[in-house]
């Protein structure tokens, strides 16, 4: 009987914990003459001559490939935890194919067009496992597609092990993968590296963001490849720099491309650090990865290229329960974002899962908030010189671009103002009637946009498997039984004192309101509202909010206790590594 | 040119419960404040410079 390897002629396995396999694997990420499509490998025996290895080892490993190697190296204690790799050679990658058709197909010189896809697993995987979907899925950590030129065409990798605080990834994707007939889900954050000739950082960032949004907004939006995004952006205008250097876009062109893709993007000038943190935090909490446009005063290209900015995608945040929110709340900072000091970003030229903080302006920022990269991050510290000196030193935030679906969705600050006003109104009105209605001393709000179906699904009572701790059946039925539009804004109130030192599963919400994002921000309508012991609702035909609150509120008969907020299913706990 | 930090939102008064003589008075006051706050927030948000070039 023929070997299993001959039955899967384009699949090869590497044990990343074995030194010889790791040496071979690392050559896929070499910047100079990257190993591609296993031209030196034989089926069933992954080997490389010593001479060939040494020659390639001399080649520099530059960013972001060196960053990926650190993420994937099982000898690195902070890595994603990959133990084995399945190499899928001669892979037809849509992104690479579009780049080829836009650019390389017109070249006189022959350019290869097949990519290679690398799959990572936390356990040892061999040909024997290729019919065992459960085994593969349980161990699956995602994939990296390398183009024929060694560029990271696409990647979705499981997040690495966190540092000293919690890492949350509300804006992530469950990316479908088919591996030799086995359907798998890669759960993580998409990453792509610019081509530099027909795509730049703006297009790479837009791609990363829209891949996540397409899964959130479903049929309303489409995913385009990076060259297609550049083409949409410049279909009615020329790139500002013509054909010199990377295809630079201006913000208007990027907005135009996103609009053509079905979004209604909002762009904010970055002025006040707190306002910026709020916008970024709540966009991420809504599963919408914002694009951050940042200035790099010390970038190597800056002296020769006048004021060109960089673009990155934010998709996660840290949570540090050691930050005491009570004094901050008393000082007028009423948002749960105060316990989330860092944002997690993808930078197409450096790597995924970088940590930044938005801070008071530096001397270069002309009043714009400074961006501080966390240099203690184990991945950054290894590349400190190149990442810091040439990129993030004295960087500052210029603009925030938030992508919404086309539903005339009210903006974040409009939703916060409306939601908090309505909750306070309910307390105002009902405290006149019930002595026990009293607002907590230190309320913090959290706001996010969600599909109503997803939110209703999450409002499961604690009596059910996977239900929210503290949520009783009566209230759950009222929430889940109401009729909502496709998307809703949710504003939750929690007690700052209860959040001190709280693990995420111990956080609690005591009041909340849902708002129709297509409603007028100046109208006082709402969908559902809950304060301790009372539930209110407005139907689409209701015109009188006073009557809905005062006359038609429902006094809950079950004991109403604070309940768990909605928490992203993808997170990393602090580690003592 | 140094920019003014003017985008901070008028949040504090929204999450404070204030006594009122009647429900009607309370809701009318909130209605008025909601309009004012939304307009003030809109006024404070500067118009972004969309000519910024991106691409390193």
XYZ file of C-alpha atoms in Angstrom, chain A:
577
model
C 0.000 0.000 0.000
C 1.280 3.437 -0.875
C 2.298 5.731 2.003
C -0.239 8.185 3.374
C 2.075 10.979 2.232
C 1.613 9.974 -1.384
C -2.170 10.247 -0.908
C -1.761 13.878 0.142
C 0.930 15.008 -2.326
C 0.903 18.701 -1.397
C 0.749 18.323 2.398
C 3.837 18.061 4.624
C 4.145 17.942 8.401
C 6.763 19.675 10.532
C 7.297 19.110 14.222
C 8.202 22.617 15.350
C 9.701 21.351 18.579
C 12.270 19.362 16.609
C 15.334 21.518 15.845
C 15.824 20.285 12.275
C 12.158 20.868 11.417
C 12.196 24.312 13.020
C 15.288 25.292 11.015
C 13.546 24.274 7.842
C 10.293 25.973 8.864
C 12.018 29.269 9.683
C 13.235 29.539 6.099
C 9.678 30.125 4.922
C 9.923 33.498 6.695
C 13.346 34.474 5.429
C 13.379 37.895 3.793
C 15.890 36.912 1.155
C 15.018 34.026 -1.110
C 12.298 32.649 1.169
C 11.707 28.967 0.941
C 8.518 28.585 -0.994
C 6.585 25.631 -2.207
C 9.105 23.203 -0.897
C 11.378 23.276 -3.851
C 13.990 21.585 -1.711
C 11.747 19.229 0.166
C 10.854 15.686 -0.660
C 7.511 14.093 0.200
C 7.543 12.248 3.534
C 10.965 13.573 4.468
C 11.329 17.272 5.062
C 15.011 17.880 4.574
C 17.320 20.653 3.569
C 21.017 20.403 2.814
C 23.345 21.975 5.365
C 24.863 24.185 2.691
C 21.491 25.475 1.563
C 20.435 26.089 5.153
C 23.547 28.098 6.011
C 23.232 30.197 2.907
C 19.666 31.079 3.714
C 20.331 31.582 7.399
C 22.583 34.471 6.511
C 19.641 36.247 5.024
C 18.053 38.830 7.264
C 14.746 38.103 8.888
C 13.028 41.468 8.778
C 9.666 42.614 10.060
C 6.923 41.415 10.041
C 8.264 37.946 9.224
C 10.696 37.890 12.149
C 7.806 38.910 14.400
C 5.766 35.975 13.117
C 8.630 33.582 13.788
C 8.666 34.738 17.414
C 4.907 34.256 17.675
C 5.179 30.747 16.268
C 8.352 29.512 17.965
C 7.394 26.926 20.603
C 10.626 27.751 22.448
C 9.236 31.224 23.115
C 7.143 31.021 26.298
C 4.785 33.775 25.106
C 4.158 32.199 21.690
C 0.747 31.081 20.450
C 1.625 27.545 21.566
C 2.110 25.842 18.192
C 3.620 22.392 18.375
C 3.291 21.259 14.772
C 2.791 22.755 11.336
C 1.098 21.365 8.271
C 2.546 22.829 5.073
C 0.032 23.096 2.227
C 2.198 23.619 -0.852
C 1.180 25.051 -4.244
C -1.793 26.741 -2.626
C -4.038 28.955 -4.770
C -4.617 32.043 -2.646
C -7.232 34.545 -3.811
C -5.352 37.555 -2.463
C -2.082 36.489 -4.146
C -3.933 35.641 -7.344
C -5.482 39.125 -7.520
C -2.070 40.735 -6.904
C -0.668 38.533 -9.651
C -3.401 39.514 -12.097
C -3.091 43.240 -11.281
C 0.699 43.375 -11.384
C 2.872 40.348 -12.101
C 0.868 38.931 -14.992
C 1.945 41.962 -17.059
C 5.645 41.538 -16.322
C 8.104 40.299 -18.940
C 9.976 38.320 -16.341
C 8.391 35.094 -15.066
C 7.001 35.389 -11.552
C 5.697 32.417 -9.584
C 2.063 32.671 -8.594
C 1.347 29.755 -6.272
C 1.356 30.477 -2.543
C 2.006 28.240 0.437
C -0.383 27.915 3.376
C 0.958 26.950 6.788
C -1.478 25.526 9.368
C -0.588 25.444 13.053
C -1.676 23.013 15.727
C -1.139 22.856 19.465
C -0.722 19.084 19.328
C 1.247 16.721 17.166
C -0.566 16.203 13.873
C 0.143 13.640 11.178
C -1.515 12.179 8.095
C -3.438 9.822 10.395
C -5.392 12.746 11.806
C -6.644 14.105 8.478
C -9.993 12.343 8.827
C -10.511 13.387 12.458
C -12.214 16.783 12.377
C -12.597 17.092 16.161
C -8.944 16.341 16.877
C -7.800 18.865 14.289
C -10.245 21.594 15.380
C -9.386 21.210 19.075
C -5.715 21.719 18.245
C -6.113 24.282 15.448
C -4.347 27.618 16.021
C -4.851 29.190 12.587
C -2.900 29.666 9.395
C -0.432 31.890 7.542
C -0.486 32.216 3.733
C 2.858 33.222 2.225
C 2.844 34.517 -1.313
C 5.375 33.258 -3.846
C 7.469 36.342 -3.005
C 7.506 35.630 0.721
C 4.963 38.316 1.620
C 2.442 37.452 4.325
C -0.595 37.432 2.122
C -3.112 36.505 4.806
C -2.963 35.149 8.327
C -5.422 34.362 11.081
C -3.588 33.202 14.196
C -4.807 32.499 17.683
C -3.642 35.262 20.100
C -0.405 34.672 21.999
C -0.275 34.110 25.731
C -0.995 37.417 27.465
C 1.255 39.327 29.783
C 0.419 40.805 33.150
C -3.173 41.836 32.338
C -6.206 40.394 30.572
C -6.378 40.681 26.794
C -9.801 40.855 25.132
C -10.535 40.535 21.414
C -14.151 41.620 20.799
C -13.316 42.345 17.136
C -12.133 38.958 15.919
C -13.166 36.548 13.229
C -14.126 32.876 13.021
C -12.475 32.291 9.667
C -13.609 29.177 7.747
C -10.802 26.951 6.468
C -10.955 23.742 4.467
C -8.017 21.443 4.956
C -8.071 18.336 2.768
C -11.834 18.168 3.073
C -11.883 18.897 6.812
C -13.851 22.075 7.705
C -12.009 24.061 10.392
C -12.450 27.471 12.036
C -9.459 29.738 12.598
C -10.343 31.988 15.544
C -8.231 35.112 15.790
C -7.494 38.410 14.149
C -6.771 38.655 10.412
C -3.411 40.024 9.347
C -2.072 41.022 5.923
C 1.147 42.620 4.761
C 1.138 45.279 2.072
C 2.590 44.532 -1.306
C 4.218 47.968 -1.435
C 3.534 48.305 -5.146
C -0.238 48.138 -5.461
C -1.206 48.238 -1.805
C 0.054 50.173 1.207
C -0.685 50.333 4.938
C -4.115 51.946 4.410
C -5.299 49.175 2.122
C -3.833 46.432 4.339
C -5.543 47.951 7.405
C -8.837 48.355 5.556
C -8.621 44.710 4.492
C -7.971 43.524 8.057
C -10.882 45.551 9.388
C -13.371 44.603 6.682
C -12.662 40.872 6.970
C -13.893 41.066 10.564
C -16.811 43.353 9.679
C -18.024 41.140 6.848
C -18.601 38.387 9.384
C -20.378 40.890 11.675
C -22.570 42.587 9.059
C -23.091 39.515 6.861
C -24.783 40.165 3.567
C -24.663 43.945 3.916
C -20.960 44.182 3.109
C -18.291 42.557 0.974
C -14.606 41.724 1.377
C -12.310 43.018 -1.359
C -8.685 42.130 -1.891
C -6.065 44.825 -1.254
C -5.457 45.728 -4.922
C -9.230 45.984 -5.392
C -9.448 48.390 -2.421
C -6.709 50.535 -3.985
C -8.580 50.440 -7.303
C -11.859 51.506 -5.641
C -10.072 54.322 -3.792
C -8.457 55.722 -6.908
C -11.089 55.022 -9.545
C -12.082 58.685 -9.704
C -8.743 60.256 -8.804
C -5.029 59.672 -9.012
C -2.986 58.598 -6.007
C -1.434 61.763 -4.475
C 2.090 60.570 -5.218
C 1.370 59.117 -8.614
C 3.574 56.088 -9.166
C 6.408 57.137 -6.861
C 6.821 54.834 -3.874
C 4.014 52.851 -2.263
C 0.486 53.686 -3.461
C -0.261 56.419 -0.959
C -3.927 57.294 -0.455
C -5.482 60.253 1.244
C -8.265 59.839 3.787
C -10.954 60.919 1.313
C -9.902 58.201 -1.111
C -9.938 55.602 1.652
C -13.406 56.758 2.729
C -14.573 56.530 -0.859
C -13.300 52.937 -1.200
C -15.003 51.924 2.042
C -18.250 53.510 0.938
C -18.054 51.608 -2.355
C -17.646 48.434 -0.280
C -20.947 49.105 1.490
C -19.884 50.908 4.661
C -20.755 54.315 6.046
C -17.438 55.215 7.668
C -17.155 57.973 10.251
C -13.892 59.836 10.652
C -12.858 61.751 13.769
C -10.078 64.225 14.289
C -7.945 63.066 17.222
C -7.880 65.920 19.696
C -8.738 64.910 23.231
C -7.013 61.676 24.435
C -10.013 60.647 26.510
C -12.430 61.158 23.627
C -10.125 59.108 21.380
C -9.830 56.294 23.918
C -13.628 56.206 24.191
C -14.145 56.078 20.432
C -11.571 53.315 19.974
C -12.681 51.292 22.991
C -16.366 51.289 22.125
C -15.772 50.654 18.468
C -13.758 47.571 19.461
C -16.398 46.541 22.013
C -18.932 46.677 19.165
C -16.778 44.279 17.125
C -15.849 47.099 14.717
C -12.053 47.356 14.332
C -11.288 51.088 13.940
C -8.524 52.292 11.640
C -6.037 54.542 13.417
C -4.158 57.043 11.306
C -0.919 57.897 13.033
C 2.038 60.147 12.375
C 5.562 58.730 12.762
C 7.954 61.692 13.156
C 11.079 59.497 13.030
C 10.090 57.117 10.277
C 12.956 56.393 7.906
C 10.966 57.650 4.908
C 9.819 60.861 6.611
C 12.635 63.251 5.605
C 12.195 62.468 1.944
C 8.422 62.142 1.895
C 6.428 65.054 3.107
C 3.989 64.290 5.963
C 2.831 60.830 5.037
C 1.013 59.000 7.821
C 0.703 55.374 8.775
C -2.478 53.327 9.249
C -3.048 50.449 11.687
C -6.080 48.434 12.791
C -7.204 48.150 16.434
C -9.233 45.107 17.455
C -8.709 44.396 21.153
C -7.976 45.937 24.515
C -6.464 44.987 27.827
C -8.397 44.901 31.095
C -6.597 45.683 34.319
C -8.791 45.129 37.401
C -6.054 46.590 39.609
C -6.965 50.070 38.332
C -9.398 51.477 40.888
C -12.220 53.178 38.925
C -13.867 54.836 41.956
C -11.656 57.951 42.200
C -11.649 58.295 38.424
C -15.438 58.045 38.377
C -15.689 60.729 41.060
C -13.414 62.907 38.924
C -15.915 62.697 36.062
C -14.646 59.719 34.051
C -17.716 57.517 33.870
C -16.706 54.927 31.318
C -15.555 51.349 31.874
C -12.719 52.118 29.435
C -10.768 53.556 32.377
C -9.821 49.996 33.353
C -8.610 49.223 29.817
C -5.284 51.070 29.455
C -3.970 49.483 26.229
C -5.327 48.732 22.799
C -4.184 45.775 20.705
C -3.387 46.595 17.105
C -2.156 44.989 13.899
C 0.544 46.889 12.047
C 1.005 45.411 8.582
C 4.709 46.250 8.545
C 5.560 45.132 12.070
C 3.191 42.369 13.097
C 0.001 41.431 14.897
C -0.964 41.887 18.556
C 1.028 45.053 19.352
C -0.001 46.992 22.460
C -0.423 50.791 22.431
C -1.705 53.413 24.868
C -3.285 56.753 23.906
C -1.763 59.478 26.064
C -1.439 63.237 26.510
C 0.177 65.049 23.523
C 3.942 64.969 23.067
C 6.104 67.765 21.653
C 5.639 66.574 18.069
C 1.872 66.093 18.094
C 0.606 69.696 17.748
C -1.995 68.875 20.399
C -2.868 65.428 19.071
C -2.753 62.521 21.557
C 0.555 60.664 21.752
C 0.787 56.959 21.027
C 2.950 54.946 23.381
C 3.954 51.486 22.268
C 4.415 49.028 25.130
C 8.114 48.258 24.911
C 7.910 45.674 27.689
C 5.900 43.445 25.364
C 8.041 40.301 24.895
C 7.705 40.380 21.104
C 8.437 44.073 20.747
C 11.410 44.025 23.113
C 13.269 41.642 20.795
C 12.910 44.105 17.906
C 13.006 47.208 20.055
C 15.503 49.150 17.989
C 13.802 48.802 14.635
C 10.240 49.148 15.949
C 10.907 52.032 18.293
C 13.611 54.088 16.627
C 12.236 53.941 13.102
C 8.533 53.682 13.784
C 6.821 54.435 17.075
C 9.156 56.883 18.805
C 7.142 60.105 19.425
C 4.257 58.785 17.316
C 0.903 60.506 17.664
C -2.687 59.856 16.669
C -4.175 61.971 13.884
C -7.507 60.453 12.913
C -9.835 57.611 13.886
C -11.898 55.967 11.187
C -14.862 53.830 12.277
C -16.717 51.643 9.800
C -20.460 51.265 10.185
C -22.944 49.316 8.121
C -25.311 51.360 5.957
C -28.207 51.773 8.359
C -27.901 55.473 9.254
C -26.448 54.360 12.545
C -26.153 57.066 15.165
C -22.621 57.639 16.306
C -21.138 56.439 19.556
C -21.279 59.735 21.438
C -24.878 60.291 20.326
C -25.803 56.838 21.651
C -24.013 57.482 24.967
C -25.741 60.820 25.471
C -29.143 59.456 24.544
C -28.809 56.216 26.533
C -27.462 57.816 29.704
C -30.096 60.579 29.525
C -32.865 58.016 29.225
C -31.579 55.920 32.117
C -31.294 59.030 34.295
C -34.841 60.034 33.221
C -36.171 56.652 34.350
C -34.508 57.137 37.729
C -35.853 60.724 37.906
C -39.416 59.631 37.177
C -39.636 56.378 39.062
C -37.897 57.627 42.194
C -40.919 59.916 42.569
C -43.125 56.855 42.762
C -40.928 54.236 44.495
C -38.710 55.109 47.435
C -36.452 52.129 46.717
C -35.472 53.413 43.265
C -32.039 54.918 43.765
C -29.092 55.250 41.394
C -25.826 53.676 42.586
C -23.262 56.096 43.937
C -20.516 55.487 41.358
C -22.123 54.372 38.093
C -19.952 53.519 35.100
C -21.382 53.092 31.636
C -20.353 50.737 28.862
C -21.792 51.104 25.366
C -21.602 48.878 22.312
C -23.394 48.188 19.061
C -24.555 44.641 18.418
C -26.792 42.705 16.133
C -30.015 42.319 18.097
C -30.098 38.575 17.423
C -26.637 38.118 18.881
C -27.540 40.187 21.928
C -30.830 38.344 22.522
C -28.982 35.060 22.231
C -26.583 36.217 24.941
C -29.402 37.244 27.323
C -29.867 33.682 28.544
C -30.916 33.285 32.206
C -28.509 31.758 34.677
C -30.718 28.674 34.992
C -29.738 27.672 31.434
C -26.392 26.236 30.388
C -24.116 29.095 29.366
C -26.550 31.652 30.816
C -25.554 34.946 32.390
C -24.953 34.609 36.112
C -27.461 36.762 38.018
C -29.983 37.111 35.171
C -33.404 35.747 36.189
C -35.806 34.033 33.811
C -38.500 36.715 33.993
C -36.194 39.518 32.908
C -34.554 37.286 30.291
C -37.967 36.581 28.745
C -38.858 40.282 28.624
C -35.566 41.088 26.886
C -35.646 38.179 24.463
C -39.344 38.524 23.738
C -39.173 42.139 22.592
C -39.011 43.122 18.933
C -35.763 44.855 17.921
C -34.283 46.312 14.726
C -31.385 44.477 13.106
C -28.729 46.394 15.101
C -29.035 47.959 18.531
C -26.948 50.169 20.792
C -26.699 48.772 24.326
C -25.735 50.974 27.258
C -25.017 49.110 30.497
C -24.471 50.595 33.947
C -22.219 48.959 36.505
C -21.030 49.969 39.947
C -17.428 51.232 39.987
C -16.941 49.890 43.530
C -17.897 46.387 42.408
C -15.267 46.459 39.645
C -12.256 46.943 41.908
C -10.107 43.823 41.496
C -12.946 41.941 39.748
C -12.174 39.124 37.360
C -14.188 39.506 34.109
C -16.630 36.750 35.099
C -17.343 38.601 38.372
C -18.337 41.893 36.703
C -22.027 42.794 37.012
C -24.549 45.104 35.297
C -27.348 46.634 37.369
C -29.203 48.645 34.695
C -29.278 48.832 30.916
C -31.052 50.300 27.928
C -31.270 49.313 24.264
C -31.608 52.014 21.596
C -32.599 51.927 17.956
C -29.525 53.172 15.992
C -31.781 54.489 13.228
C -33.696 56.744 15.638
C -33.204 60.490 16.036
C -30.448 61.166 18.615
C -32.510 64.065 19.985
C -35.674 61.991 20.553
C -36.181 60.241 23.868
C -37.386 56.930 22.498
C -35.891 53.591 23.506
C -36.469 49.895 22.867
C -36.095 48.287 26.306
C -34.877 49.710 29.578
C -34.152 48.016 32.869
C -33.282 49.488 36.247
C -33.234 47.371 39.427
C -36.685 45.845 39.935
C -38.308 47.531 36.912
C -38.559 46.848 33.177
C -39.784 49.275 30.496
C -40.292 48.935 26.756
C -41.427 50.978 23.780
C -42.932 49.449 20.679
C -42.329 50.980 17.210
C -45.784 52.585 17.266
C -45.356 54.131 20.755
C -44.886 57.903 20.673
C -44.906 58.786 24.370
C -41.813 57.902 26.399
C -43.275 59.474 29.549
C -46.187 57.086 29.413
C -43.905 54.121 28.641
C -41.798 54.863 31.726
C -44.369 56.152 34.172
C -47.545 54.280 33.311
C -46.502 51.102 31.546
C -43.402 50.010 33.442
C -43.376 46.470 34.746
C -42.481 45.750 38.368
C -40.472 42.525 38.270
C -41.851 39.820 40.510
C -38.602 37.805 40.612
C -35.639 38.936 42.675
C -33.666 41.221 40.380
C -29.932 40.915 40.956
C -27.101 42.460 38.892
C -25.991 40.123 36.137
C -22.930 39.403 33.995
C -22.259 41.733 31.060
C -21.636 40.392 27.580
C -17.958 39.433 27.310
C -15.986 38.570 24.194
C -15.528 34.802 23.904
C -11.928 35.336 22.726
C -9.608 36.490 25.501
C -6.339 35.652 27.227
C -5.872 35.488 30.973
C -2.876 37.111 32.664
C 0.028 34.763 32.817
C 2.857 34.519 35.288
C 5.266 33.245 32.606
